[in-house]
Amino acid sequence: MESENPVIISYSPAAVLNLFNNSISVNQIKRIVQLKGIYLQGKGNQYSGYFYDFFRDEASDAAITILVPPLIRNEMRPNKTVTVNGFVTRRVINSSGSIQIQLTVTDLVEQTQNKYNDDDLRKIELMQQKAVNGYRDVYSWLKEKIINEEPFKVGIIIGKTGIIDNDIKHQLRESIGFYDLNFHRINLISEEEIVTTLDRLNNENYGVIAVSRGGGDNLDIFNRFKIAEKAVTLRSLFITAIGHKDDVTLLQKVADKSFITPSELGQFFNDVFNHTVEELHNSKARLIESVKLQLSANYEKQIDNLNEKLKANEELRLSTAKSLELVYQEKLVMLNGQLASEQKLQSERIGLLNEQITDYKTQVTELSGRSSVNWTMLIIAVILGLIIGYLLKGN
């Protein structure tokens, strides 16, 4: 039985979008729902009796478009945490081939102060930006520099009267000869001076920049948005060691690596150096042993190959000699046969010649005999002629 060809239905892009739009069905579309978020105003243009504004999560970037009637919009304040009632709608966007989820506001339920103020939101956005850019692996970066013996500069920003440089140097111990440490003394309570110094060291191509200070309170300076923003944009790796265990500042949160005390920073540098050198020595030892084993294996393999070649050559030589011997014997037999044939032929030729000579001798003898008879007859004839002549004359 022949199968029928399926009918191909042709759709336009708009038809496909509307097909999926009509197929989406959730219970929340059929009833009023409550939505809570930070209210953000749109461009302020009204379409079909609604303003197109936004609701954003308090602690993330998730957002949804809301359609707000003018009367309710007048009561809503931007950047406030707002709770509204409404119903979920969908909007087909033909130009991008997408379906947008929206909320049409019907009631304003509550409007309260945000859980986070504007500065907090900016800090959250900055930490999100750092997360997107990525926290760089300081340990691996230092390890690579040590292995490749690539020089780099470490700029450590400390207070003008601080003595923590000695603490850091003391912890470095024998590794201090490797690190090119440069301490920069500034006023650590000046936002402008900190930002300027970070920017200068970054432009001077320091491999690592660290901000370090001793213990104590007064950490508000390290929560300043401007300083943290500059730290996020640094090309250099950024480290903090600002000496406080419980209160984690914004600057620490955006740093590639943080330490509680300056001594821990020095200890970290020393540990990275020693661990890397130890691993390098072990790796070299393993590499040398591996190379030895590999060379030994290669030499043994080469010797085996040479022995096999010698054996093959010897077998080839013997085989060749044997083959040559067989060829020689065959040729010798053939030559002997040819010689015997030549000798036989020669004997036959000699026999034939002998027979011919005998025949010739016989013929000569016969001829000789025939010649003697003729001469006798001739003589007898002559004598008879003389006698007859004489007789006739006498007569």
Coordinates of N, CA, C and O in Angstrom, one line a residue, residues 180-328:
D180 N 59.6 42.0 43.3 CA 60.0 43.4 43.2 C 59.0 44.2 43.9 O 58.0 44.7 43.3
L181 N 59.1 44.4 45.2 CA 58.1 45.1 46.0 C 58.4 46.6 46.0 O 59.5 47.0 46.1
N182 N 57.3 47.3 45.8 CA 57.4 48.8 45.9 C 56.2 49.3 46.8 O 55.0 49.1 46.5
F183 N 56.6 49.9 47.9 CA 55.6 50.4 48.9 C 55.4 51.9 48.6 O 56.3 52.7 48.4
H184 N 54.1 52.2 48.5 CA 53.6 53.6 48.2 C 52.9 54.1 49.4 O 51.7 53.6 49.7
R185 N 53.4 55.1 50.1 CA 52.8 55.6 51.3 C 51.9 56.8 50.9 O 52.3 57.7 50.3
I186 N 50.6 56.7 51.3 CA 49.6 57.7 51.0 C 48.7 57.9 52.3 O 48.9 57.1 53.2
N187 N 47.9 58.8 52.2 CA 46.9 59.1 53.2 C 45.7 58.1 52.9 O 44.9 58.3 52.0
L188 N 45.6 57.0 53.7 CA 44.6 56.0 53.5 C 43.1 56.4 53.9 O 42.2 55.6 53.8
I189 N 43.0 57.7 54.3 CA 41.6 58.1 54.6 C 41.1 59.1 53.6 O 40.1 59.7 53.7
S190 N 42.0 59.3 52.5 CA 41.6 60.2 51.4 C 41.2 59.4 50.2 O 41.9 58.6 49.6
E191 N 39.9 59.5 49.9 CA 39.3 58.8 48.7 C 40.0 59.2 47.5 O 40.4 58.3 46.6
E192 N 40.3 60.4 47.3 CA 40.9 60.9 46.0 C 42.3 60.4 45.9 O 42.7 60.0 44.8
E193 N 43.0 60.4 47.0 CA 44.4 60.0 46.9 C 44.5 58.5 46.6 O 45.4 58.0 45.9
I194 N 43.6 57.7 47.2 CA 43.6 56.3 46.9 C 43.3 56.0 45.5 O 44.0 55.2 44.8
V195 N 42.3 56.7 45.0 CA 41.9 56.5 43.6 C 43.0 56.9 42.6 O 43.4 56.2 41.7
T196 N 43.7 58.0 42.9 CA 44.7 58.5 42.1 C 45.9 57.6 42.1 O 46.5 57.3 41.0
T197 N 46.3 57.0 43.2 CA 47.4 56.1 43.3 C 47.1 54.8 42.6 O 48.0 54.2 41.9
L198 N 45.9 54.3 42.7 CA 45.5 53.1 42.0 C 45.6 53.3 40.5 O 46.1 52.4 39.8
D199 N 45.1 54.4 40.0 CA 45.2 54.7 38.6 C 46.6 54.9 38.2 O 47.0 54.4 37.1
R200 N 47.5 55.5 38.9 CA 48.9 55.7 38.6 C 49.6 54.3 38.5 O 50.3 54.1 37.5
L201 N 49.5 53.5 39.5 CA 50.1 52.2 39.4 C 49.6 51.3 38.3 O 50.4 50.6 37.7
N202 N 48.4 51.4 38.0 CA 47.8 50.7 36.9 C 48.4 51.1 35.6 O 48.8 50.3 34.7
N203 N 48.6 52.4 35.4 CA 49.3 53.0 34.2 C 50.7 52.7 34.1 O 51.3 52.7 33.0
E204 N 51.4 52.4 35.2 CA 52.8 52.1 35.3 C 53.0 50.5 35.1 O 54.1 50.0 35.4
N205 N 52.0 49.8 34.8 CA 52.0 48.4 34.4 C 52.6 47.5 35.6 O 53.4 46.6 35.4
Y206 N 52.1 47.8 36.8 CA 52.3 46.9 37.9 C 51.6 45.6 37.7 O 50.4 45.6 37.3
G207 N 52.3 44.5 37.9 CA 51.6 43.2 37.8 C 50.5 43.0 38.9 O 49.5 42.5 38.6
V208 N 50.9 43.4 40.1 CA 49.9 43.2 41.2 C 49.9 44.5 42.0 O 50.9 45.2 42.2
I209 N 48.7 44.9 42.4 CA 48.5 46.1 43.2 C 47.7 45.7 44.4 O 46.7 45.0 44.3
A210 N 48.2 46.1 45.6 CA 47.6 45.7 46.9 C 47.4 46.9 47.7 O 48.2 47.9 47.7
V211 N 46.3 46.9 48.4 CA 46.0 48.0 49.4 C 46.1 47.3 50.8 O 45.3 46.3 51.0
S212 N 46.9 47.8 51.7 CA 47.1 47.1 52.9 C 47.3 48.1 54.1 O 47.8 49.2 53.9
R213 N 46.7 47.7 55.2 CA 46.8 48.5 56.4 C 46.7 47.6 57.6 O 46.3 46.5 57.5
G214 N 47.1 48.1 58.8 CA 47.0 47.3 60.0 C 45.6 47.2 60.5 O 44.6 47.6 59.9
G215 N 45.5 46.6 61.7 CA 44.2 46.4 62.3 C 43.5 47.7 62.7 O 44.1 48.8 62.6
G216 N 42.3 47.6 63.2 CA 41.6 48.7 63.7 C 40.3 48.9 63.0 O 39.9 48.2 62.0
D217 N 39.5 49.9 63.4 CA 38.2 50.2 62.8 C 38.4 51.3 61.7 O 39.4 51.3 61.1
N218 N 37.3 52.1 61.6 CA 37.4 53.2 60.6 C 37.6 52.6 59.2 O 38.5 53.0 58.4
L219 N 36.8 51.6 58.8 CA 36.9 51.0 57.5 C 35.9 51.6 56.4 O 35.8 51.1 55.3
D220 N 35.2 52.7 56.8 CA 34.3 53.3 55.9 C 34.9 53.7 54.6 O 34.2 53.7 53.5
I221 N 36.1 54.1 54.6 CA 36.8 54.6 53.4 C 36.8 53.5 52.3 O 36.7 53.7 51.1
F222 N 36.9 52.2 52.8 CA 37.0 51.1 51.9 C 35.6 50.6 51.4 O 35.5 49.6 50.6
N223 N 34.6 51.3 51.8 CA 33.2 51.0 51.3 C 32.8 52.1 50.3 O 31.7 52.0 49.8
R224 N 33.7 53.0 50.0 CA 33.4 54.1 49.1 C 33.3 53.5 47.6 O 34.1 52.7 47.2
F225 N 32.2 53.9 47.0 CA 31.9 53.3 45.7 C 33.0 53.7 44.6 O 33.4 52.9 43.8
K226 N 33.5 54.9 44.7 CA 34.4 55.4 43.7 C 35.7 54.6 43.8 O 36.3 54.3 42.7
I227 N 36.2 54.2 45.0 CA 37.4 53.4 45.1 C 37.2 52.0 44.5 O 38.0 51.5 43.8
A228 N 36.1 51.4 44.9 CA 35.8 50.1 44.4 C 35.6 50.0 42.9 O 36.0 49.1 42.2
E229 N 35.0 51.1 42.4 CA 34.8 51.2 40.9 C 36.1 51.2 40.2 O 36.3 50.6 39.2
K230 N 37.1 52.0 40.8 CA 38.4 52.1 40.2 C 39.1 50.7 40.2 O 39.8 50.3 39.3
A231 N 38.9 50.0 41.4 CA 39.6 48.7 41.6 C 39.1 47.7 40.5 O 39.8 46.8 40.0
V232 N 37.8 47.8 40.2 CA 37.2 46.8 39.2 C 37.7 47.0 37.8 O 37.9 46.1 37.1
T233 N 38.1 48.2 37.5 CA 38.6 48.5 36.2 C 40.1 48.4 36.0 O 40.7 48.6 34.9
L234 N 40.8 47.9 37.0 CA 42.3 47.8 37.0 C 42.7 46.6 36.0 O 42.1 45.6 36.0
R235 N 43.7 46.9 35.2 CA 44.3 45.8 34.4 C 45.1 44.9 35.3 O 45.2 43.7 35.1
S236 N 45.8 45.5 36.3 CA 46.6 44.7 37.3 C 45.7 43.9 38.2 O 44.6 44.2 38.4
L237 N 46.3 42.8 38.7 CA 45.6 42.0 39.7 C 45.5 42.8 41.0 O 46.4 43.5 41.4
F238 N 44.4 42.7 41.6 CA 44.1 43.6 42.8 C 43.9 42.8 44.1 O 43.1 41.8 44.1
I239 N 44.7 43.1 45.1 CA 44.6 42.4 46.4 C 44.4 43.4 47.5 O 44.8 44.5 47.5
T240 N 43.6 43.0 48.5 CA 43.5 43.8 49.7 C 44.0 43.0 51.0 O 43.9 41.8 51.0
A241 N 44.5 43.7 51.9 CA 44.9 43.2 53.2 C 44.7 44.3 54.2 O 45.7 45.0 54.6
I242 N 43.5 44.6 54.6 CA 43.1 45.8 55.3 C 42.8 45.5 56.8 O 42.2 46.3 57.5
G243 N 43.1 44.3 57.2 CA 43.1 44.0 58.7 C 41.8 44.0 59.4 O 41.7 44.7 60.5
H244 N 40.7 43.4 58.9 CA 39.5 43.3 59.7 C 38.8 42.0 59.3 O 38.6 41.7 58.1
K245 N 38.5 41.2 60.3 CA 37.9 39.8 60.1 C 36.4 39.8 59.9 O 35.9 39.2 59.0
D246 N 35.7 40.6 60.7 CA 34.3 40.5 60.7 C 33.6 41.4 59.7 O 32.7 41.0 59.0
D247 N 34.1 42.6 59.5 CA 33.5 43.6 58.6 C 34.1 43.5 57.3 O 35.2 44.0 57.1
V248 N 33.4 42.9 56.3 CA 34.0 42.8 54.9 C 33.5 44.0 54.1 O 32.3 44.2 53.9
T249 N 34.5 44.8 53.7 CA 34.1 46.0 53.0 C 33.9 45.7 51.5 O 34.2 44.6 51.0
L250 N 33.4 46.7 50.8 CA 33.1 46.6 49.4 C 34.4 46.4 48.6 O 34.4 45.7 47.6
L251 N 35.5 47.1 49.0 CA 36.7 47.0 48.3 C 37.2 45.5 48.4 O 37.8 45.0 47.4
Q252 N 37.0 44.9 49.6 CA 37.4 43.5 49.7 C 36.6 42.6 48.8 O 37.1 41.6 48.2
K253 N 35.3 42.9 48.6 CA 34.4 42.1 47.8 C 34.7 42.1 46.3 O 34.4 41.2 45.6
V254 N 35.3 43.2 45.9 CA 35.6 43.3 44.4 C 37.1 43.0 44.2 O 37.5 43.1 43.0
A255 N 37.9 42.7 45.2 CA 39.3 42.3 45.0 C 39.4 40.9 44.5 O 38.6 40.1 44.7
D256 N 40.5 40.7 43.7 CA 40.7 39.4 43.2 C 41.1 38.4 44.3 O 40.8 37.2 44.2
K257 N 41.7 38.9 45.3 CA 42.0 38.1 46.5 C 42.2 39.0 47.7 O 42.7 40.1 47.6
S258 N 41.7 38.5 48.9 CA 41.7 39.4 50.1 C 42.3 38.6 51.2 O 42.2 37.4 51.4
F259 N 43.0 39.4 52.1 CA 43.6 38.8 53.3 C 43.2 39.7 54.5 O 42.9 40.9 54.3
I260 N 43.2 39.1 55.6 CA 42.8 39.9 56.8 C 43.9 40.8 57.3 O 43.7 41.9 57.7
T261 N 45.2 40.3 57.3 CA 46.3 41.1 57.8 C 47.4 41.2 56.8 O 47.5 40.4 55.9
P262 N 48.2 42.2 56.9 CA 49.4 42.4 56.0 C 50.4 41.2 56.1 O 51.0 40.8 55.1
S263 N 50.5 40.6 57.3 CA 51.4 39.4 57.4 C 50.9 38.3 56.6 O 51.7 37.5 56.0
E264 N 49.6 38.1 56.5 CA 49.0 37.0 55.7 C 49.4 37.3 54.2 O 49.6 36.3 53.5
L265 N 49.4 38.5 53.8 CA 49.7 38.9 52.4 C 51.2 38.4 52.1 O 51.5 37.8 51.1
G266 N 52.1 38.8 53.0 CA 53.5 38.4 52.9 C 53.7 36.9 52.9 O 54.4 36.3 52.1
Q267 N 52.9 36.2 53.8 CA 53.0 34.8 53.9 C 52.5 34.1 52.6 O 53.0 33.1 52.1
F268 N 51.5 34.7 52.0 CA 50.9 34.2 50.8 C 52.0 34.2 49.7 O 52.2 33.3 48.9
F269 N 52.6 35.4 49.5 CA 53.7 35.5 48.5 C 54.8 34.5 48.7 O 55.2 33.8 47.8
N270 N 55.2 34.3 50.0 CA 56.2 33.3 50.3 C 55.8 31.9 50.0 O 56.6 31.1 49.4
D271 N 54.6 31.6 50.4 CA 54.1 30.2 50.1 C 54.0 29.9 48.6 O 54.3 28.8 48.2
V272 N 53.5 30.8 47.9 CA 53.4 30.6 46.4 C 54.7 30.3 45.8 O 54.9 29.4 45.0
F273 N 55.7 31.1 46.3 CA 57.1 31.0 45.7 C 57.7 29.6 46.1 O 58.2 28.9 45.2
N274 N 57.6 29.3 47.4 CA 58.2 28.0 47.9 C 57.5 26.8 47.3 O 58.1 25.8 46.8
H275 N 56.2 26.8 47.2 CA 55.4 25.7 46.7 C 55.7 25.5 45.2 O 55.9 24.4 44.7
T276 N 55.8 26.7 44.5 CA 56.1 26.6 43.0 C 57.5 26.1 42.8 O 57.7 25.2 41.9
V277 N 58.5 26.6 43.6 CA 59.9 26.1 43.4 C 60.0 24.6 43.7 O 60.6 23.8 43.0
E278 N 59.3 24.2 44.8 CA 59.3 22.8 45.2 C 58.7 21.9 44.1 O 59.2 20.9 43.7
E279 N 57.5 22.3 43.6 CA 56.9 21.6 42.5 C 57.7 21.6 41.3 O 57.8 20.5 40.6
L280 N 58.4 22.7 41.0 CA 59.3 22.8 39.8 C 60.4 21.8 40.0 O 60.8 21.1 39.0
H281 N 61.1 21.8 41.2 CA 62.2 20.8 41.4 C 61.7 19.4 41.2 O 62.4 18.5 40.6
N282 N 60.5 19.1 41.8 CA 60.0 17.7 41.7 C 59.7 17.4 40.3 O 59.9 16.3 39.8
S283 N 59.1 18.4 39.6 CA 58.8 18.2 38.2 C 60.0 18.0 37.4 O 60.0 17.1 36.5
K284 N 61.1 18.7 37.7 CA 62.3 18.5 36.9 C 62.9 17.2 37.2 O 63.4 16.5 36.3
A285 N 62.9 16.8 38.5 CA 63.4 15.4 38.9 C 62.6 14.4 38.1 O 63.2 13.4 37.6
R286 N 61.3 14.5 38.2 CA 60.4 13.5 37.5 C 60.7 13.6 36.0 O 60.7 12.5 35.3
L287 N 60.9 14.8 35.5 CA 61.2 15.0 34.1 C 62.5 14.3 33.7 O 62.5 13.6 32.7
I288 N 63.5 14.5 34.5 CA 64.8 13.9 34.2 C 64.7 12.4 34.3 O 65.2 11.7 33.4
E289 N 64.0 11.8 35.3 CA 63.8 10.4 35.4 C 63.0 9.9 34.2 O 63.3 8.8 33.6
S290 N 62.0 10.6 33.8 CA 61.2 10.2 32.7 C 62.0 10.2 31.4 O 61.9 9.3 30.6
V291 N 62.9 11.3 31.3 CA 63.7 11.4 30.1 C 64.7 10.2 30.1 O 65.0 9.6 29.0
K292 N 65.3 9.9 31.3 CA 66.2 8.8 31.3 C 65.6 7.5 30.9 O 66.1 6.7 30.1
L293 N 64.4 7.2 31.5 CA 63.7 6.0 31.1 C 63.3 6.0 29.6 O 63.4 5.0 29.0
Q294 N 62.9 7.2 29.2 CA 62.6 7.2 27.7 C 63.8 7.0 26.9 O 63.7 6.3 25.8
L295 N 64.9 7.6 27.3 CA 66.2 7.4 26.5 C 66.6 6.0 26.5 O 67.0 5.4 25.5
S296 N 66.6 5.4 27.7 CA 66.9 4.0 27.9 C 66.1 3.1 27.0 O 66.6 2.2 26.3
A297 N 64.8 3.4 27.1 CA 63.9 2.6 26.3 C 64.2 2.8 24.8 O 64.1 1.9 24.0
N298 N 64.5 4.1 24.4 CA 64.8 4.3 23.0 C 66.1 3.6 22.6 O 66.2 3.1 21.5
Y299 N 67.1 3.7 23.5 CA 68.4 3.0 23.2 C 68.2 1.5 23.0 O 68.7 0.9 22.1
E300 N 67.4 0.9 24.0 CA 67.2 -0.5 23.9 C 66.4 -0.8 22.6 O 66.7 -1.8 22.0
K301 N 65.5 0.0 22.3 CA 64.7 -0.2 21.1 C 65.6 -0.1 19.8 O 65.5 -0.9 18.9
Q302 N 66.5 0.9 19.9 CA 67.4 1.0 18.7 C 68.4 -0.2 18.6 O 68.7 -0.6 17.5
I303 N 68.8 -0.6 19.8 CA 69.7 -1.8 19.8 C 69.0 -3.0 19.3 O 69.5 -3.8 18.4
D304 N 67.7 -3.2 19.7 CA 66.9 -4.3 19.2 C 66.7 -4.2 17.7 O 66.8 -5.2 17.0
N305 N 66.5 -3.0 17.3 CA 66.3 -2.7 15.8 C 67.5 -3.1 15.0 O 67.5 -3.7 14.0
L306 N 68.7 -2.6 15.6 CA 70.0 -2.9 14.9 C 70.2 -4.4 14.9 O 70.7 -5.0 13.9
N307 N 70.0 -5.1 16.1 CA 70.1 -6.6 16.1 C 69.2 -7.2 15.1 O 69.7 -8.2 14.4
E308 N 68.0 -6.8 15.0 CA 67.1 -7.3 14.0 C 67.6 -7.1 12.6 O 67.5 -8.0 11.7
K309 N 68.1 -5.9 12.4 CA 68.7 -5.6 11.0 C 69.9 -6.4 10.7 O 70.0 -7.0 9.6
L310 N 70.8 -6.6 11.7 CA 71.9 -7.5 11.5 C 71.5 -8.9 11.2 O 72.1 -9.6 10.3
K311 N 70.5 -9.4 12.0 CA 70.0 -10.7 11.8 C 69.4 -10.9 10.4 O 69.7 -11.8 9.7
A312 N 68.6 -9.9 10.1 CA 68.0 -9.9 8.7 C 69.1 -9.8 7.6 O 69.0 -10.5 6.6
N313 N 70.1 -9.0 7.9 CA 71.2 -8.9 6.9 C 72.0 -10.2 6.7 O 72.3 -10.7 5.6
E314 N 72.2 -10.9 7.9 CA 72.9 -12.1 7.9 C 72.1 -13.2 7.2 O 72.6 -14.0 6.3
E315 N 70.8 -13.2 7.5 CA 69.9 -14.1 6.8 C 69.8 -13.8 5.3 O 69.8 -14.8 4.5
L316 N 69.8 -12.6 5.0 CA 69.8 -12.2 3.6 C 71.1 -12.6 2.9 O 71.1 -13.1 1.8
R317 N 72.3 -12.4 3.7 CA 73.6 -12.8 3.1 C 73.6 -14.3 2.9 O 74.0 -14.8 1.8
L318 N 73.2 -15.1 3.9 CA 73.2 -16.6 3.7 C 72.2 -17.0 2.6 O 72.5 -17.9 1.8
S319 N 71.1 -16.4 2.6 CA 70.1 -16.7 1.6 C 70.7 -16.3 0.2 O 70.5 -17.1 -0.8
T320 N 71.4 -15.2 0.1 CA 71.9 -14.8 -1.1 C 73.0 -15.7 -1.6 O 73.2 -16.1 -2.8
A321 N 73.9 -16.1 -0.6 CA 75.0 -17.0 -0.9 C 74.5 -18.3 -1.4 O 75.0 -18.9 -2.3
K322 N 73.4 -18.8 -0.7 CA 72.8 -20.1 -1.0 C 72.2 -19.9 -2.4 O 72.3 -20.9 -3.3
S323 N 71.5 -18.8 -2.7 CA 70.9 -18.6 -4.0 C 72.0 -18.6 -5.1 O 71.8 -19.2 -6.2
L324 N 73.1 -17.9 -4.7 CA 74.2 -17.8 -5.7 C 74.8 -19.1 -6.0 O 75.2 -19.5 -7.1
E325 N 75.0 -19.9 -4.9 CA 75.5 -21.3 -5.0 C 74.6 -22.1 -5.9 O 75.1 -22.9 -6.8
L326 N 73.3 -22.0 -5.7 CA 72.4 -22.8 -6.5 C 72.4 -22.3 -8.0 O 72.4 -23.1 -8.9
V327 N 72.5 -21.0 -8.2 CA 72.6 -20.5 -9.5 C 73.9 -20.9 -10.2 O 74.0 -21.3 -11.3
Y328 N 75.0 -20.9 -9.4 CA 76.3 -21.4 -9.9 C 76.3 -22.9 -10.3 O 76.7 -23.2 -11.4

